[in-house]
Amino acid sequence: MRVRVTVMPKAGVLDPQGKAIQQALGSLGFDAVHDVRAGKVILLDIAETDATAARAAAEEMARKLLANTVIESFTVDIP
Amino acid sequence: MRVRVTVMPKAGVLDPQGKAIQQALGSLGFDAVHDVRAGKVILLDIAETDATAARAAAEEMARKLLANTVIESFTVDIP
């Protein structure tokens, strides 16, 4: 079963990658972009047929490895 | 309006970040993970109230800057 983990910097945490993207977009003429936040998306193919169990496993993986929960928040969904 | 751009390595393109995550998960005991693909997610706050125009702008940004369309594919959605 495919599970998607999305990891984003928490609100209030400085996001230098997002700021760099915003500046680059501005220099390309995209002036209407007020804010950019950059995160990661990780698609996991888990040997699990039960959606609830697959989500629980992905959440444990996110807490233990995929996200730094001090500065990042994560969401888990079945795409 | 908030628009989400998701950028993933195309199928068949080597994904070293995904492979590294898979190995790290395996060493933590998560053996049921068959495959991992790692990509980027970019949340854009665009000064545009029309959803169609906002999506079109985000698609242009993705083609011009956010994605390398030779090796990456992207999707645009309103979260």
Short mmCIF file of N, CA and C in Angstrom, two decimals:
data_model
loop_
_atom_site.label_atom_id
_atom_site.label_comp_id
_atom_site.label_asym_id
_atom_site.label_seq_id
_atom_site.Cartn_x
_atom_site.Cartn_y
_atom_site.Cartn_z
N MET A 1 0.84 -1.20 0.00
CA MET A 1 0.00 0.00 0.00
C MET A 1 0.88 1.25 0.00
N ARG A 2 0.48 2.22 -0.81
CA ARG A 2 1.26 3.46 -0.91
C ARG A 2 0.77 4.46 0.12
N VAL A 3 1.70 5.00 0.87
CA VAL A 3 1.38 6.01 1.88
C VAL A 3 2.26 7.21 1.62
N ARG A 4 1.68 8.41 1.74
CA ARG A 4 2.43 9.64 1.50
C ARG A 4 2.66 10.38 2.81
N VAL A 5 3.91 10.68 3.10
CA VAL A 5 4.25 11.49 4.28
C VAL A 5 4.72 12.85 3.77
N THR A 6 4.08 13.90 4.24
CA THR A 6 4.47 15.27 3.86
C THR A 6 5.06 15.95 5.08
N VAL A 7 6.27 16.46 4.93
CA VAL A 7 6.99 17.09 6.04
C VAL A 7 7.19 18.56 5.70
N MET A 8 6.71 19.45 6.58
CA MET A 8 6.84 20.90 6.35
C MET A 8 7.48 21.55 7.55
N PRO A 9 8.22 22.65 7.33
CA PRO A 9 8.71 23.41 8.48
C PRO A 9 7.53 23.98 9.25
N LYS A 10 7.63 23.96 10.59
CA LYS A 10 6.53 24.47 11.40
C LYS A 10 6.37 25.98 11.19
N ALA A 11 5.16 26.47 11.43
CA ALA A 11 4.91 27.91 11.34
C ALA A 11 5.84 28.62 12.32
N GLY A 12 6.47 29.68 11.86
CA GLY A 12 7.37 30.44 12.72
C GLY A 12 8.82 30.01 12.61
N VAL A 13 9.04 28.81 12.06
CA VAL A 13 10.42 28.35 11.86
C VAL A 13 10.93 28.94 10.55
N LEU A 14 12.15 29.48 10.60
CA LEU A 14 12.75 30.05 9.40
C LEU A 14 12.88 28.99 8.31
N ASP A 15 12.52 29.34 7.09
CA ASP A 15 12.56 28.40 5.98
C ASP A 15 13.43 28.98 4.87
N PRO A 16 14.76 28.83 4.97
CA PRO A 16 15.65 29.47 3.99
C PRO A 16 15.43 28.96 2.57
N GLN A 17 15.06 27.69 2.42
CA GLN A 17 14.82 27.16 1.07
C GLN A 17 13.60 27.84 0.44
N GLY A 18 12.55 28.01 1.25
CA GLY A 18 11.36 28.71 0.76
C GLY A 18 11.68 30.15 0.38
N LYS A 19 12.47 30.82 1.22
CA LYS A 19 12.84 32.22 0.92
C LYS A 19 13.66 32.31 -0.37
N ALA A 20 14.57 31.35 -0.55
CA ALA A 20 15.39 31.35 -1.77
C ALA A 20 14.52 31.16 -3.01
N ILE A 21 13.53 30.25 -2.90
CA ILE A 21 12.62 30.02 -4.02
C ILE A 21 11.83 31.30 -4.31
N GLN A 22 11.36 31.96 -3.24
CA GLN A 22 10.57 33.18 -3.42
C GLN A 22 11.39 34.25 -4.15
N GLN A 23 12.66 34.41 -3.74
CA GLN A 23 13.51 35.41 -4.39
C GLN A 23 13.76 35.05 -5.85
N ALA A 24 14.00 33.75 -6.11
CA ALA A 24 14.24 33.33 -7.49
C ALA A 24 13.00 33.55 -8.35
N LEU A 25 11.81 33.26 -7.78
CA LEU A 25 10.57 33.51 -8.53
C LEU A 25 10.42 35.00 -8.82
N GLY A 26 10.75 35.84 -7.83
CA GLY A 26 10.67 37.29 -8.02
C GLY A 26 11.57 37.76 -9.15
N SER A 27 12.79 37.20 -9.20
CA SER A 27 13.74 37.62 -10.24
C SER A 27 13.31 37.12 -11.61
N LEU A 28 12.42 36.11 -11.65
CA LEU A 28 11.87 35.64 -12.93
C LEU A 28 10.61 36.40 -13.31
N GLY A 29 10.19 37.34 -12.46
CA GLY A 29 9.03 38.15 -12.80
C GLY A 29 7.74 37.72 -12.12
N PHE A 30 7.80 36.69 -11.29
CA PHE A 30 6.61 36.25 -10.55
C PHE A 30 6.51 37.07 -9.26
N ASP A 31 5.97 38.28 -9.38
CA ASP A 31 5.96 39.20 -8.24
C ASP A 31 4.77 38.97 -7.32
N ALA A 32 3.78 38.18 -7.77
CA ALA A 32 2.55 38.02 -7.00
C ALA A 32 2.66 36.94 -5.94
N VAL A 33 3.87 36.43 -5.71
CA VAL A 33 4.04 35.37 -4.72
C VAL A 33 4.40 36.00 -3.37
N HIS A 34 3.47 35.93 -2.41
CA HIS A 34 3.66 36.55 -1.11
C HIS A 34 4.55 35.74 -0.19
N ASP A 35 4.41 34.41 -0.26
CA ASP A 35 5.14 33.57 0.69
C ASP A 35 5.35 32.20 0.06
N VAL A 36 6.47 31.58 0.39
CA VAL A 36 6.78 30.24 -0.09
C VAL A 36 7.27 29.41 1.09
N ARG A 37 6.73 28.22 1.23
CA ARG A 37 7.23 27.27 2.22
C ARG A 37 7.62 26.01 1.46
N ALA A 38 8.82 25.51 1.75
CA ALA A 38 9.32 24.34 1.04
C ALA A 38 9.42 23.17 2.00
N GLY A 39 8.91 22.03 1.59
CA GLY A 39 8.98 20.83 2.43
C GLY A 39 9.32 19.61 1.60
N LYS A 40 9.18 18.45 2.24
CA LYS A 40 9.50 17.19 1.59
C LYS A 40 8.26 16.33 1.50
N VAL A 41 8.23 15.50 0.48
CA VAL A 41 7.17 14.50 0.39
C VAL A 41 7.85 13.15 0.16
N ILE A 42 7.44 12.17 0.95
CA ILE A 42 8.06 10.84 0.88
C ILE A 42 6.95 9.82 0.61
N LEU A 43 7.05 9.14 -0.54
CA LEU A 43 6.08 8.11 -0.89
C LEU A 43 6.64 6.76 -0.45
N LEU A 44 5.90 6.10 0.44
CA LEU A 44 6.35 4.81 0.98
C LEU A 44 5.47 3.71 0.39
N ASP A 45 6.09 2.65 -0.09
CA ASP A 45 5.35 1.47 -0.54
C ASP A 45 5.51 0.42 0.56
N ILE A 46 4.47 0.25 1.37
CA ILE A 46 4.55 -0.60 2.55
C ILE A 46 3.81 -1.91 2.29
N ALA A 47 4.41 -3.03 2.70
CA ALA A 47 3.78 -4.35 2.55
C ALA A 47 2.71 -4.50 3.62
N GLU A 48 1.59 -3.85 3.41
CA GLU A 48 0.51 -3.83 4.39
C GLU A 48 -0.77 -3.53 3.62
N THR A 49 -1.79 -4.36 3.81
CA THR A 49 -3.02 -4.17 3.05
C THR A 49 -4.05 -3.35 3.83
N ASP A 50 -3.86 -3.25 5.14
CA ASP A 50 -4.81 -2.51 5.96
C ASP A 50 -4.40 -1.04 6.04
N ALA A 51 -5.29 -0.15 5.62
CA ALA A 51 -4.95 1.27 5.54
C ALA A 51 -4.61 1.85 6.92
N THR A 52 -5.35 1.47 7.95
CA THR A 52 -5.10 2.00 9.29
C THR A 52 -3.71 1.59 9.78
N ALA A 53 -3.36 0.31 9.56
CA ALA A 53 -2.04 -0.17 9.99
C ALA A 53 -0.93 0.51 9.19
N ALA A 54 -1.16 0.71 7.89
CA ALA A 54 -0.15 1.35 7.05
C ALA A 54 0.08 2.80 7.50
N ARG A 55 -1.01 3.50 7.81
CA ARG A 55 -0.88 4.89 8.30
C ARG A 55 -0.13 4.93 9.62
N ALA A 56 -0.46 3.99 10.52
CA ALA A 56 0.20 3.96 11.83
C ALA A 56 1.70 3.71 11.66
N ALA A 57 2.06 2.78 10.75
CA ALA A 57 3.47 2.49 10.51
C ALA A 57 4.17 3.72 9.96
N ALA A 58 3.52 4.41 9.00
CA ALA A 58 4.13 5.59 8.39
C ALA A 58 4.31 6.71 9.42
N GLU A 59 3.34 6.83 10.33
CA GLU A 59 3.47 7.86 11.38
C GLU A 59 4.66 7.57 12.29
N GLU A 60 4.86 6.28 12.60
CA GLU A 60 6.01 5.92 13.44
C GLU A 60 7.32 6.22 12.69
N MET A 61 7.35 5.91 11.39
CA MET A 61 8.55 6.20 10.59
C MET A 61 8.83 7.70 10.56
N ALA A 62 7.74 8.49 10.43
CA ALA A 62 7.92 9.94 10.37
C ALA A 62 8.49 10.46 11.69
N ARG A 63 7.93 9.96 12.81
CA ARG A 63 8.42 10.43 14.12
C ARG A 63 9.86 10.03 14.35
N LYS A 64 10.23 8.80 13.91
CA LYS A 64 11.56 8.28 14.23
C LYS A 64 12.64 8.74 13.25
N LEU A 65 12.25 9.00 11.98
CA LEU A 65 13.29 9.27 10.99
C LEU A 65 12.97 10.42 10.04
N LEU A 66 11.74 10.43 9.49
CA LEU A 66 11.50 11.30 8.33
C LEU A 66 11.38 12.77 8.70
N ALA A 67 10.85 13.04 9.90
CA ALA A 67 10.65 14.44 10.30
C ALA A 67 11.44 14.74 11.56
N ASN A 68 11.95 15.94 11.64
CA ASN A 68 12.52 16.46 12.89
C ASN A 68 11.39 17.23 13.57
N THR A 69 10.72 16.57 14.52
CA THR A 69 9.48 17.13 15.07
C THR A 69 9.71 18.39 15.92
N VAL A 70 10.95 18.73 16.18
CA VAL A 70 11.22 19.99 16.88
C VAL A 70 10.90 21.17 15.96
N ILE A 71 11.27 21.05 14.70
CA ILE A 71 11.10 22.17 13.77
C ILE A 71 10.18 21.85 12.60
N GLU A 72 9.76 20.58 12.47
CA GLU A 72 8.94 20.19 11.32
C GLU A 72 7.67 19.50 11.79
N SER A 73 6.59 19.71 11.04
CA SER A 73 5.37 18.95 11.27
C SER A 73 5.16 18.02 10.08
N PHE A 74 4.43 16.93 10.31
CA PHE A 74 4.20 16.01 9.20
C PHE A 74 2.74 15.59 9.14
N THR A 75 2.30 15.23 7.94
CA THR A 75 0.98 14.65 7.76
C THR A 75 1.14 13.35 6.98
N VAL A 76 0.26 12.42 7.26
CA VAL A 76 0.28 11.11 6.59
C VAL A 76 -1.05 10.92 5.89
N ASP A 77 -1.03 10.57 4.62
CA ASP A 77 -2.29 10.27 3.93
C ASP A 77 -2.07 9.18 2.88
N ILE A 78 -3.18 8.61 2.45
CA ILE A 78 -3.16 7.59 1.40
C ILE A 78 -3.50 8.31 0.09
N PRO A 79 -2.54 8.43 -0.83
CA PRO A 79 -2.81 9.24 -2.03
C PRO A 79 -3.74 8.52 -3.04
N MET B 1 -4.13 33.23 -2.47
CA MET B 1 -4.56 31.83 -2.57
C MET B 1 -3.36 30.90 -2.46
N ARG B 2 -3.55 29.84 -1.67
CA ARG B 2 -2.47 28.87 -1.47
C ARG B 2 -2.53 27.78 -2.53
N VAL B 3 -1.41 27.55 -3.16
CA VAL B 3 -1.32 26.52 -4.19
C VAL B 3 -0.15 25.61 -3.81
N ARG B 4 -0.34 24.30 -3.98
CA ARG B 4 0.70 23.34 -3.63
C ARG B 4 1.27 22.73 -4.90
N VAL B 5 2.58 22.80 -5.03
CA VAL B 5 3.28 22.14 -6.15
C VAL B 5 4.06 20.97 -5.57
N THR B 6 3.81 19.78 -6.10
CA THR B 6 4.53 18.58 -5.65
C THR B 6 5.43 18.12 -6.78
N VAL B 7 6.71 17.97 -6.49
CA VAL B 7 7.70 17.60 -7.49
C VAL B 7 8.29 16.24 -7.11
N MET B 8 8.18 15.27 -8.02
CA MET B 8 8.70 13.92 -7.75
C MET B 8 9.65 13.50 -8.86
N PRO B 9 10.64 12.66 -8.54
CA PRO B 9 11.47 12.10 -9.61
C PRO B 9 10.59 11.22 -10.50
N LYS B 10 10.83 11.31 -11.81
CA LYS B 10 10.03 10.51 -12.74
C LYS B 10 10.30 9.01 -12.53
N ALA B 11 9.31 8.19 -12.89
CA ALA B 11 9.49 6.74 -12.81
C ALA B 11 10.68 6.34 -13.67
N GLY B 12 11.54 5.50 -13.13
CA GLY B 12 12.71 5.05 -13.87
C GLY B 12 13.94 5.88 -13.59
N VAL B 13 13.76 7.08 -13.03
CA VAL B 13 14.91 7.92 -12.69
C VAL B 13 15.42 7.49 -11.31
N LEU B 14 16.73 7.32 -11.21
CA LEU B 14 17.34 6.92 -9.94
C LEU B 14 17.02 7.96 -8.87
N ASP B 15 16.65 7.48 -7.67
CA ASP B 15 16.28 8.39 -6.58
C ASP B 15 17.16 8.06 -5.37
N PRO B 16 18.38 8.61 -5.32
CA PRO B 16 19.30 8.24 -4.24
C PRO B 16 18.78 8.63 -2.85
N GLN B 17 18.04 9.76 -2.77
CA GLN B 17 17.50 10.16 -1.48
C GLN B 17 16.47 9.13 -0.98
N GLY B 18 15.62 8.68 -1.89
CA GLY B 18 14.64 7.66 -1.52
C GLY B 18 15.31 6.37 -1.09
N LYS B 19 16.35 5.95 -1.81
CA LYS B 19 17.07 4.72 -1.46
C LYS B 19 17.73 4.86 -0.08
N ALA B 20 18.30 6.03 0.20
CA ALA B 20 18.94 6.26 1.50
C ALA B 20 17.92 6.17 2.62
N ILE B 21 16.73 6.75 2.39
CA ILE B 21 15.67 6.68 3.39
C ILE B 21 15.25 5.23 3.61
N GLN B 22 15.12 4.48 2.50
CA GLN B 22 14.70 3.08 2.62
C GLN B 22 15.71 2.27 3.45
N GLN B 23 17.01 2.50 3.19
CA GLN B 23 18.03 1.79 3.95
C GLN B 23 18.00 2.18 5.42
N ALA B 24 17.81 3.48 5.69
CA ALA B 24 17.76 3.94 7.08
C ALA B 24 16.55 3.35 7.79
N LEU B 25 15.40 3.28 7.09
CA LEU B 25 14.21 2.68 7.69
C LEU B 25 14.47 1.20 7.98
N GLY B 26 15.14 0.51 7.05
CA GLY B 26 15.45 -0.91 7.27
C GLY B 26 16.33 -1.10 8.49
N SER B 27 17.31 -0.22 8.68
CA SER B 27 18.20 -0.37 9.82
C SER B 27 17.51 -0.02 11.14
N LEU B 28 16.36 0.68 11.06
CA LEU B 28 15.55 0.94 12.26
C LEU B 28 14.52 -0.16 12.51
N GLY B 29 14.51 -1.18 11.64
CA GLY B 29 13.59 -2.30 11.85
C GLY B 29 12.33 -2.24 11.01
N PHE B 30 12.19 -1.21 10.16
CA PHE B 30 11.01 -1.12 9.29
C PHE B 30 11.30 -1.89 8.00
N ASP B 31 11.12 -3.23 8.08
CA ASP B 31 11.50 -4.08 6.96
C ASP B 31 10.40 -4.19 5.91
N ALA B 32 9.19 -3.74 6.22
CA ALA B 32 8.06 -3.93 5.32
C ALA B 32 7.97 -2.84 4.25
N VAL B 33 9.00 -2.00 4.15
CA VAL B 33 8.97 -0.91 3.17
C VAL B 33 9.65 -1.39 1.89
N HIS B 34 8.86 -1.57 0.84
CA HIS B 34 9.37 -2.10 -0.42
C HIS B 34 10.08 -1.05 -1.24
N ASP B 35 9.55 0.17 -1.22
CA ASP B 35 10.10 1.20 -2.09
C ASP B 35 9.84 2.57 -1.46
N VAL B 36 10.76 3.49 -1.69
CA VAL B 36 10.61 4.85 -1.19
C VAL B 36 10.97 5.81 -2.32
N ARG B 37 10.12 6.81 -2.54
CA ARG B 37 10.44 7.87 -3.49
C ARG B 37 10.37 9.19 -2.71
N ALA B 38 11.38 10.01 -2.88
CA ALA B 38 11.44 11.27 -2.14
C ALA B 38 11.31 12.44 -3.10
N GLY B 39 10.45 13.37 -2.77
CA GLY B 39 10.26 14.55 -3.62
C GLY B 39 10.14 15.81 -2.78
N LYS B 40 9.74 16.88 -3.45
CA LYS B 40 9.61 18.18 -2.79
C LYS B 40 8.17 18.63 -2.86
N VAL B 41 7.78 19.39 -1.85
CA VAL B 41 6.48 20.03 -1.91
C VAL B 41 6.69 21.52 -1.63
N ILE B 42 6.12 22.35 -2.47
CA ILE B 42 6.30 23.80 -2.35
C ILE B 42 4.93 24.44 -2.23
N LEU B 43 4.70 25.12 -1.09
CA LEU B 43 3.43 25.82 -0.87
C LEU B 43 3.62 27.27 -1.26
N LEU B 44 2.84 27.71 -2.24
CA LEU B 44 2.95 29.09 -2.74
C LEU B 44 1.73 29.87 -2.28
N ASP B 45 1.97 31.05 -1.74
CA ASP B 45 0.87 31.96 -1.41
C ASP B 45 0.85 33.04 -2.49
N ILE B 46 -0.10 32.91 -3.42
CA ILE B 46 -0.14 33.77 -4.60
C ILE B 46 -1.25 34.80 -4.44
N ALA B 47 -0.95 36.05 -4.80
CA ALA B 47 -1.95 37.13 -4.75
C ALA B 47 -2.88 36.99 -5.94
N GLU B 48 -3.79 36.05 -5.84
CA GLU B 48 -4.70 35.73 -6.94
C GLU B 48 -5.92 35.07 -6.33
N THR B 49 -7.10 35.58 -6.65
CA THR B 49 -8.30 35.01 -6.04
C THR B 49 -8.95 33.95 -6.92
N ASP B 50 -8.59 33.93 -8.21
CA ASP B 50 -9.18 32.96 -9.12
C ASP B 50 -8.35 31.67 -9.11
N ALA B 51 -9.00 30.55 -8.79
CA ALA B 51 -8.27 29.29 -8.65
C ALA B 51 -7.62 28.86 -9.97
N THR B 52 -8.31 29.04 -11.08
CA THR B 52 -7.76 28.62 -12.38
C THR B 52 -6.51 29.42 -12.71
N ALA B 53 -6.56 30.75 -12.47
CA ALA B 53 -5.40 31.58 -12.75
C ALA B 53 -4.24 31.24 -11.81
N ALA B 54 -4.56 30.97 -10.54
CA ALA B 54 -3.52 30.63 -9.58
C ALA B 54 -2.83 29.32 -9.98
N ARG B 55 -3.63 28.33 -10.41
CA ARG B 55 -3.04 27.06 -10.85
C ARG B 55 -2.16 27.26 -12.07
N ALA B 56 -2.64 28.07 -13.01
CA ALA B 56 -1.87 28.31 -14.24
C ALA B 56 -0.54 28.98 -13.91
N ALA B 57 -0.58 29.96 -12.98
CA ALA B 57 0.66 30.64 -12.58
C ALA B 57 1.62 29.65 -11.92
N ALA B 58 1.08 28.79 -11.04
CA ALA B 58 1.93 27.82 -10.35
C ALA B 58 2.55 26.83 -11.33
N GLU B 59 1.77 26.45 -12.35
CA GLU B 59 2.31 25.52 -13.35
C GLU B 59 3.46 26.16 -14.13
N GLU B 60 3.31 27.44 -14.43
CA GLU B 60 4.39 28.13 -15.13
C GLU B 60 5.64 28.21 -14.24
N MET B 61 5.42 28.52 -12.95
CA MET B 61 6.57 28.57 -12.01
C MET B 61 7.25 27.21 -11.92
N ALA B 62 6.44 26.13 -11.91
CA ALA B 62 7.02 24.79 -11.80
C ALA B 62 7.86 24.48 -13.04
N ARG B 63 7.32 24.83 -14.23
CA ARG B 63 8.06 24.55 -15.45
C ARG B 63 9.35 25.36 -15.53
N LYS B 64 9.29 26.61 -15.06
CA LYS B 64 10.44 27.51 -15.23
C LYS B 64 11.49 27.37 -14.12
N LEU B 65 11.05 26.98 -12.91
CA LEU B 65 12.01 26.99 -11.80
C LEU B 65 11.92 25.78 -10.88
N LEU B 66 10.69 25.42 -10.46
CA LEU B 66 10.57 24.50 -9.33
C LEU B 66 10.93 23.06 -9.69
N ALA B 67 10.65 22.65 -10.93
CA ALA B 67 10.91 21.27 -11.33
C ALA B 67 11.89 21.24 -12.49
N ASN B 68 12.75 20.23 -12.50
CA ASN B 68 13.57 19.93 -13.66
C ASN B 68 12.81 18.88 -14.46
N THR B 69 12.10 19.34 -15.50
CA THR B 69 11.14 18.45 -16.16
C THR B 69 11.82 17.34 -16.98
N VAL B 70 13.14 17.38 -17.08
CA VAL B 70 13.83 16.25 -17.73
C VAL B 70 13.75 15.01 -16.83
N ILE B 71 13.92 15.21 -15.54
CA ILE B 71 13.97 14.06 -14.62
C ILE B 71 12.87 14.10 -13.56
N GLU B 72 12.10 15.18 -13.51
CA GLU B 72 11.08 15.29 -12.47
C GLU B 72 9.72 15.60 -13.10
N SER B 73 8.67 15.08 -12.46
CA SER B 73 7.31 15.46 -12.85
C SER B 73 6.70 16.26 -11.71
N PHE B 74 5.71 17.08 -12.04
CA PHE B 74 5.10 17.88 -10.97
C PHE B 74 3.59 17.85 -11.09
N THR B 75 2.93 18.06 -9.96
CA THR B 75 1.48 18.23 -9.94
C THR B 75 1.17 19.51 -9.17
N VAL B 76 0.09 20.16 -9.56
CA VAL B 76 -0.35 21.40 -8.92
C VAL B 76 -1.75 21.17 -8.38
N ASP B 77 -1.97 21.50 -7.11
CA ASP B 77 -3.33 21.40 -6.58
C ASP B 77 -3.56 22.48 -5.53
N ILE B 78 -4.84 22.71 -5.24
CA ILE B 78 -5.22 23.67 -4.20
C ILE B 78 -5.49 22.86 -2.93
N PRO B 79 -4.66 23.01 -1.90
CA PRO B 79 -4.81 22.14 -0.73
C PRO B 79 -6.01 22.55 0.14
#
